[in-house]
């Protein structure tokens, strides 16, 4: 009985430590705060959210002039296709095909106030300097696409080759080619469950602007 009491006490103390690491907030509370942050961001940016059905009725496009973002309700990812690109759809790749994709991006954390706070980027930000792009090795397995970082800011910042699941969502709807002038460009709102490792651990959403291009 004494040993059982010690076990329960240990579990209780571990629970207290976990809660203190998250400012006393439960995971459910943090997810609710994330949903509210995304809602405020959408309102502040005057984003017009459309359903997946409407997205399909529009030939899988979003009207940029109307600031449309399609919501993928199963994952909570919002996507706007700015430029479809002039290459080949990744879904047309052969099964087992692997190719390098160049990604340039701006990453912002969506704060509780619903505003974007810059985290990382690999673009000519404010015309200050140019950094190397992120490189992803993308593989097609049946109907699924997977990817890992092989180099770049995301890879070095978060110390993992893991490509956020949210980054893969556009691959079903864009065409990725080699020409710079015909690069695919998207804007994404990515919840922590589909985001990079730090966002997943700390439960916060991110906003991205990303261009995709095949490596030569």
mmCIF file of C-alpha atoms in Angstrom:
data_model
loop_
_atom_site.group_PDB
_atom_site.id
_atom_site.type_symbol
_atom_site.label_atom_id
_atom_site.label_comp_id
_atom_site.label_asym_id
_atom_site.label_seq_id
_atom_site.Cartn_x
_atom_site.Cartn_y
_atom_site.Cartn_z
ATOM 1 C CA UNK A 1 0.000 0.000 0.000
ATOM 2 C CA UNK A 2 2.856 2.338 0.848
ATOM 3 C CA UNK A 3 4.504 1.702 -2.536
ATOM 4 C CA UNK A 4 1.200 2.366 -4.285
ATOM 5 C CA UNK A 5 0.879 5.672 -2.472
ATOM 6 C CA UNK A 6 4.384 6.674 -3.533
ATOM 7 C CA UNK A 7 3.519 5.790 -7.161
ATOM 8 C CA UNK A 8 0.381 7.935 -7.133
ATOM 9 C CA UNK A 9 2.308 10.802 -5.536
ATOM 10 C CA UNK A 10 4.994 10.585 -8.237
ATOM 11 C CA UNK A 11 2.419 10.634 -11.028
ATOM 12 C CA UNK A 12 0.728 13.617 -9.409
ATOM 13 C CA UNK A 13 4.013 15.535 -9.132
ATOM 14 C CA UNK A 14 4.889 14.778 -12.754
ATOM 15 C CA UNK A 15 1.509 16.134 -13.766
ATOM 16 C CA UNK A 16 2.189 19.327 -11.842
ATOM 17 C CA UNK A 17 5.570 19.719 -13.542
ATOM 18 C CA UNK A 18 3.987 19.243 -16.988
ATOM 19 C CA UNK A 19 1.306 21.825 -16.237
ATOM 20 C CA UNK A 20 3.853 24.343 -14.949
ATOM 21 C CA UNK A 21 5.820 23.979 -18.200
ATOM 22 C CA UNK A 22 2.679 25.058 -20.049
ATOM 23 C CA UNK A 23 1.792 27.925 -17.670
ATOM 24 C CA UNK A 24 -0.855 25.767 -16.049
ATOM 25 C CA UNK A 25 -2.831 25.382 -19.288
ATOM 26 C CA UNK A 26 -4.209 22.066 -20.400
ATOM 27 C CA UNK A 27 -3.720 20.822 -23.956
ATOM 28 C CA UNK A 28 -7.425 21.399 -24.622
ATOM 29 C CA UNK A 29 -7.088 25.017 -23.468
ATOM 30 C CA UNK A 30 -4.043 25.586 -25.666
ATOM 31 C CA UNK A 31 -5.889 24.169 -28.682
ATOM 32 C CA UNK A 32 -8.825 26.471 -27.990
ATOM 33 C CA UNK A 33 -6.449 29.454 -27.810
ATOM 34 C CA UNK A 34 -4.954 28.354 -31.115
ATOM 35 C CA UNK A 35 -8.397 28.243 -32.742
ATOM 36 C CA UNK A 36 -9.154 31.733 -31.428
ATOM 37 C CA UNK A 37 -5.810 33.049 -32.699
ATOM 38 C CA UNK A 38 -6.517 31.680 -36.194
ATOM 39 C CA UNK A 39 -10.020 33.160 -36.098
ATOM 40 C CA UNK A 40 -8.632 36.605 -35.188
ATOM 41 C CA UNK A 41 -5.967 36.349 -37.906
ATOM 42 C CA UNK A 42 -8.611 35.534 -40.522
ATOM 43 C CA UNK A 43 -10.678 38.524 -39.415
ATOM 44 C CA UNK A 44 -7.719 40.927 -39.344
ATOM 45 C CA UNK A 45 -6.480 39.820 -42.771
ATOM 46 C CA UNK A 46 -10.020 39.941 -44.231
ATOM 47 C CA UNK A 47 -9.701 36.370 -45.457
ATOM 48 C CA UNK A 48 -12.647 34.864 -47.306
ATOM 49 C CA UNK A 49 -12.839 31.207 -46.231
ATOM 50 C CA UNK A 50 -14.407 28.840 -48.758
ATOM 51 C CA UNK A 51 -15.374 25.192 -48.382
ATOM 52 C CA UNK A 52 -13.586 22.319 -50.103
ATOM 53 C CA UNK A 53 -16.731 21.740 -52.191
ATOM 54 C CA UNK A 54 -16.622 25.318 -53.488
ATOM 55 C CA UNK A 55 -12.883 24.939 -54.095
ATOM 56 C CA UNK A 56 -13.559 21.904 -56.297
ATOM 57 C CA UNK A 57 -16.374 23.715 -58.122
ATOM 58 C CA UNK A 58 -13.804 26.406 -58.982
ATOM 59 C CA UNK A 59 -11.530 23.780 -60.585
ATOM 60 C CA UNK A 60 -9.388 23.610 -57.431
ATOM 61 C CA UNK A 61 -8.486 27.297 -57.527
ATOM 62 C CA UNK A 62 -8.804 30.184 -55.088
ATOM 63 C CA UNK A 63 -9.695 33.733 -56.126
ATOM 64 C CA UNK A 64 -6.764 35.856 -54.955
ATOM 65 C CA UNK A 65 -8.588 39.138 -55.666
ATOM 66 C CA UNK A 66 -11.283 38.024 -53.222
ATOM 67 C CA UNK A 67 -8.614 36.748 -50.804
ATOM 68 C CA UNK A 68 -10.078 33.259 -50.797
ATOM 69 C CA UNK A 69 -8.552 30.502 -48.667
ATOM 70 C CA UNK A 70 -9.922 26.974 -48.820
ATOM 71 C CA UNK A 71 -10.303 25.188 -45.487
ATOM 72 C CA UNK A 72 -9.338 21.514 -45.320
ATOM 73 C CA UNK A 73 -11.568 20.658 -42.384
ATOM 74 C CA UNK A 74 -9.922 17.316 -41.587
ATOM 75 C CA UNK A 75 -6.538 18.927 -40.884
ATOM 76 C CA UNK A 76 -7.460 22.541 -40.140
ATOM 77 C CA UNK A 77 -5.093 23.824 -42.851
ATOM 78 C CA UNK A 78 -6.166 26.868 -44.892
ATOM 79 C CA UNK A 79 -4.650 27.356 -48.358
ATOM 80 C CA UNK A 80 -4.622 30.065 -51.001
ATOM 81 C CA UNK A 81 -3.099 29.241 -54.396
ATOM 82 C CA UNK A 82 -1.492 32.454 -55.632
ATOM 83 C CA UNK A 83 0.250 30.882 -58.639
ATOM 84 C CA UNK A 84 -0.500 27.340 -59.793
ATOM 85 C CA UNK A 85 2.835 27.104 -61.618
ATOM 86 C CA UNK A 86 3.680 25.961 -65.122
ATOM 87 C CA UNK A 87 5.231 22.575 -64.452
ATOM 88 C CA UNK A 88 3.873 19.075 -64.047
ATOM 89 C CA UNK A 89 1.395 18.138 -61.287
ATOM 90 C CA UNK A 90 3.195 16.127 -58.620
ATOM 91 C CA UNK A 91 0.284 13.712 -58.658
ATOM 92 C CA UNK A 92 1.351 12.775 -62.214
ATOM 93 C CA UNK A 93 4.754 11.534 -61.045
ATOM 94 C CA UNK A 94 5.483 7.840 -61.377
ATOM 95 C CA UNK A 95 5.077 5.654 -58.317
ATOM 96 C CA UNK A 96 8.326 5.660 -56.337
ATOM 97 C CA UNK A 97 9.668 8.750 -58.145
ATOM 98 C CA UNK A 98 11.886 11.010 -56.003
ATOM 99 C CA UNK A 99 12.851 14.550 -56.927
ATOM 100 C CA UNK A 100 14.369 17.598 -55.265
ATOM 101 C CA UNK A 101 12.062 20.566 -54.745
ATOM 102 C CA UNK A 102 13.345 24.048 -53.893
ATOM 103 C CA UNK A 103 11.245 26.012 -51.399
ATOM 104 C CA UNK A 104 11.463 29.683 -50.522
ATOM 105 C CA UNK A 105 9.252 30.798 -47.679
ATOM 106 C CA UNK A 106 8.338 33.290 -44.978
ATOM 107 C CA UNK A 107 7.172 31.817 -41.655
ATOM 108 C CA UNK A 108 5.178 33.774 -39.076
ATOM 109 C CA UNK A 109 3.764 32.619 -35.774
ATOM 110 C CA UNK A 110 0.105 33.605 -35.434
ATOM 111 C CA UNK A 111 -0.093 35.165 -31.978
ATOM 112 C CA UNK A 112 -3.028 35.244 -29.556
ATOM 113 C CA UNK A 113 -3.837 38.717 -30.910
ATOM 114 C CA UNK A 114 -4.238 37.246 -34.387
ATOM 115 C CA UNK A 115 -1.185 38.914 -35.901
ATOM 116 C CA UNK A 116 1.860 37.424 -37.575
ATOM 117 C CA UNK A 117 5.206 37.441 -35.762
ATOM 118 C CA UNK A 118 8.180 36.598 -38.014
ATOM 119 C CA UNK A 119 10.012 33.397 -37.097
ATOM 120 C CA UNK A 120 12.187 32.458 -40.082
ATOM 121 C CA UNK A 121 12.536 32.990 -43.808
ATOM 122 C CA UNK A 122 14.872 32.255 -46.718
ATOM 123 C CA UNK A 123 13.837 35.035 -49.082
ATOM 124 C CA UNK A 124 15.288 38.432 -49.903
ATOM 125 C CA UNK A 125 13.533 39.812 -46.836
ATOM 126 C CA UNK A 126 13.150 43.625 -46.932
ATOM 127 C CA UNK A 127 15.787 43.624 -49.692
ATOM 128 C CA UNK A 128 18.431 43.145 -47.014
ATOM 129 C CA UNK A 129 20.120 39.892 -48.021
ATOM 130 C CA UNK A 130 19.648 36.673 -49.913
ATOM 131 C CA UNK A 131 19.948 33.297 -48.242
ATOM 132 C CA UNK A 132 20.005 29.797 -49.670
ATOM 133 C CA UNK A 133 16.644 28.106 -50.283
ATOM 134 C CA UNK A 134 15.398 25.034 -48.453
ATOM 135 C CA UNK A 135 15.747 21.771 -50.348
ATOM 136 C CA UNK A 136 13.229 18.965 -49.974
ATOM 137 C CA UNK A 137 13.430 15.443 -51.293
ATOM 138 C CA UNK A 138 9.866 14.631 -52.342
ATOM 139 C CA UNK A 139 8.767 11.048 -52.944
ATOM 140 C CA UNK A 140 5.569 9.702 -54.437
ATOM 141 C CA UNK A 141 4.258 6.481 -52.878
ATOM 142 C CA UNK A 142 1.064 5.415 -54.600
ATOM 143 C CA UNK A 143 -1.339 8.327 -54.149
ATOM 144 C CA UNK A 144 0.676 9.779 -51.266
ATOM 145 C CA UNK A 145 3.506 12.300 -51.294
ATOM 146 C CA UNK A 146 6.135 12.503 -48.558
ATOM 147 C CA UNK A 147 9.128 14.800 -48.119
ATOM 148 C CA UNK A 148 12.214 15.423 -46.003
ATOM 149 C CA UNK A 149 14.473 18.459 -45.805
ATOM 150 C CA UNK A 150 18.037 17.887 -46.946
ATOM 151 C CA UNK A 151 19.281 21.450 -46.412
ATOM 152 C CA UNK A 152 18.131 24.971 -45.603
ATOM 153 C CA UNK A 153 16.845 27.297 -42.876
ATOM 154 C CA UNK A 154 13.951 25.101 -41.716
ATOM 155 C CA UNK A 155 16.252 22.100 -41.518
ATOM 156 C CA UNK A 156 18.882 23.974 -39.492
ATOM 157 C CA UNK A 157 16.488 26.022 -37.347
ATOM 158 C CA UNK A 158 14.414 23.130 -36.050
ATOM 159 C CA UNK A 159 17.133 20.476 -36.264
ATOM 160 C CA UNK A 160 15.001 17.897 -38.041
ATOM 161 C CA UNK A 161 14.490 16.776 -41.647
ATOM 162 C CA UNK A 162 10.745 16.588 -40.949
ATOM 163 C CA UNK A 163 8.721 18.631 -43.457
ATOM 164 C CA UNK A 164 5.529 20.002 -41.868
ATOM 165 C CA UNK A 165 2.481 18.111 -43.125
ATOM 166 C CA UNK A 166 0.865 21.450 -43.937
ATOM 167 C CA UNK A 167 3.594 22.147 -46.497
ATOM 168 C CA UNK A 168 2.572 19.028 -48.440
ATOM 169 C CA UNK A 169 -1.102 19.967 -48.802
ATOM 170 C CA UNK A 170 -0.563 22.169 -51.906
ATOM 171 C CA UNK A 171 1.226 19.367 -53.780
ATOM 172 C CA UNK A 172 -2.104 17.874 -54.833
ATOM 173 C CA UNK A 173 -3.203 21.113 -56.513
ATOM 174 C CA UNK A 174 -0.147 22.889 -57.944
ATOM 175 C CA UNK A 175 2.280 22.287 -60.837
ATOM 176 C CA UNK A 176 5.959 22.370 -59.965
ATOM 177 C CA UNK A 177 8.414 23.185 -62.747
ATOM 178 C CA UNK A 178 12.007 24.346 -63.115
ATOM 179 C CA UNK A 179 11.503 27.878 -64.429
ATOM 180 C CA UNK A 180 11.768 30.666 -61.848
ATOM 181 C CA UNK A 181 9.180 32.736 -63.699
ATOM 182 C CA UNK A 182 6.696 29.862 -63.442
ATOM 183 C CA UNK A 183 7.147 28.900 -59.813
ATOM 184 C CA UNK A 184 4.156 27.743 -57.787
ATOM 185 C CA UNK A 185 3.199 30.050 -54.920
ATOM 186 C CA UNK A 186 0.833 29.431 -52.024
ATOM 187 C CA UNK A 187 -0.208 30.979 -48.720
ATOM 188 C CA UNK A 188 -1.007 28.697 -45.811
ATOM 189 C CA UNK A 189 -2.424 28.848 -42.304
ATOM 190 C CA UNK A 190 -1.093 25.770 -40.523
ATOM 191 C CA UNK A 191 -2.244 24.596 -37.077
ATOM 192 C CA UNK A 192 0.276 23.006 -34.712
ATOM 193 C CA UNK A 193 -0.856 19.485 -35.563
ATOM 194 C CA UNK A 194 0.315 19.987 -39.174
ATOM 195 C CA UNK A 195 3.240 22.294 -38.405
ATOM 196 C CA UNK A 196 6.950 22.246 -37.647
ATOM 197 C CA UNK A 197 8.336 20.587 -34.515
ATOM 198 C CA UNK A 198 8.379 23.654 -32.252
ATOM 199 C CA UNK A 199 4.824 24.627 -33.210
ATOM 200 C CA UNK A 200 3.679 21.071 -32.535
ATOM 201 C CA UNK A 201 5.335 20.999 -29.115
ATOM 202 C CA UNK A 202 4.213 24.475 -28.008
ATOM 203 C CA UNK A 203 0.780 24.414 -29.712
ATOM 204 C CA UNK A 204 0.765 27.498 -31.914
ATOM 205 C CA UNK A 205 -0.319 28.091 -35.540
ATOM 206 C CA UNK A 206 1.821 29.545 -38.319
ATOM 207 C CA UNK A 207 1.238 31.523 -41.491
ATOM 208 C CA UNK A 208 3.395 30.788 -44.532
ATOM 209 C CA UNK A 209 4.050 32.187 -47.972
ATOM 210 C CA UNK A 210 5.892 29.526 -49.984
ATOM 211 C CA UNK A 211 7.135 29.126 -53.550
ATOM 212 C CA UNK A 212 7.982 25.685 -54.941
ATOM 213 C CA UNK A 213 10.339 24.911 -57.837
ATOM 214 C CA UNK A 214 11.999 21.770 -59.134
ATOM 215 C CA UNK A 215 15.755 21.636 -58.726
ATOM 216 C CA UNK A 216 17.652 21.626 -62.003
#
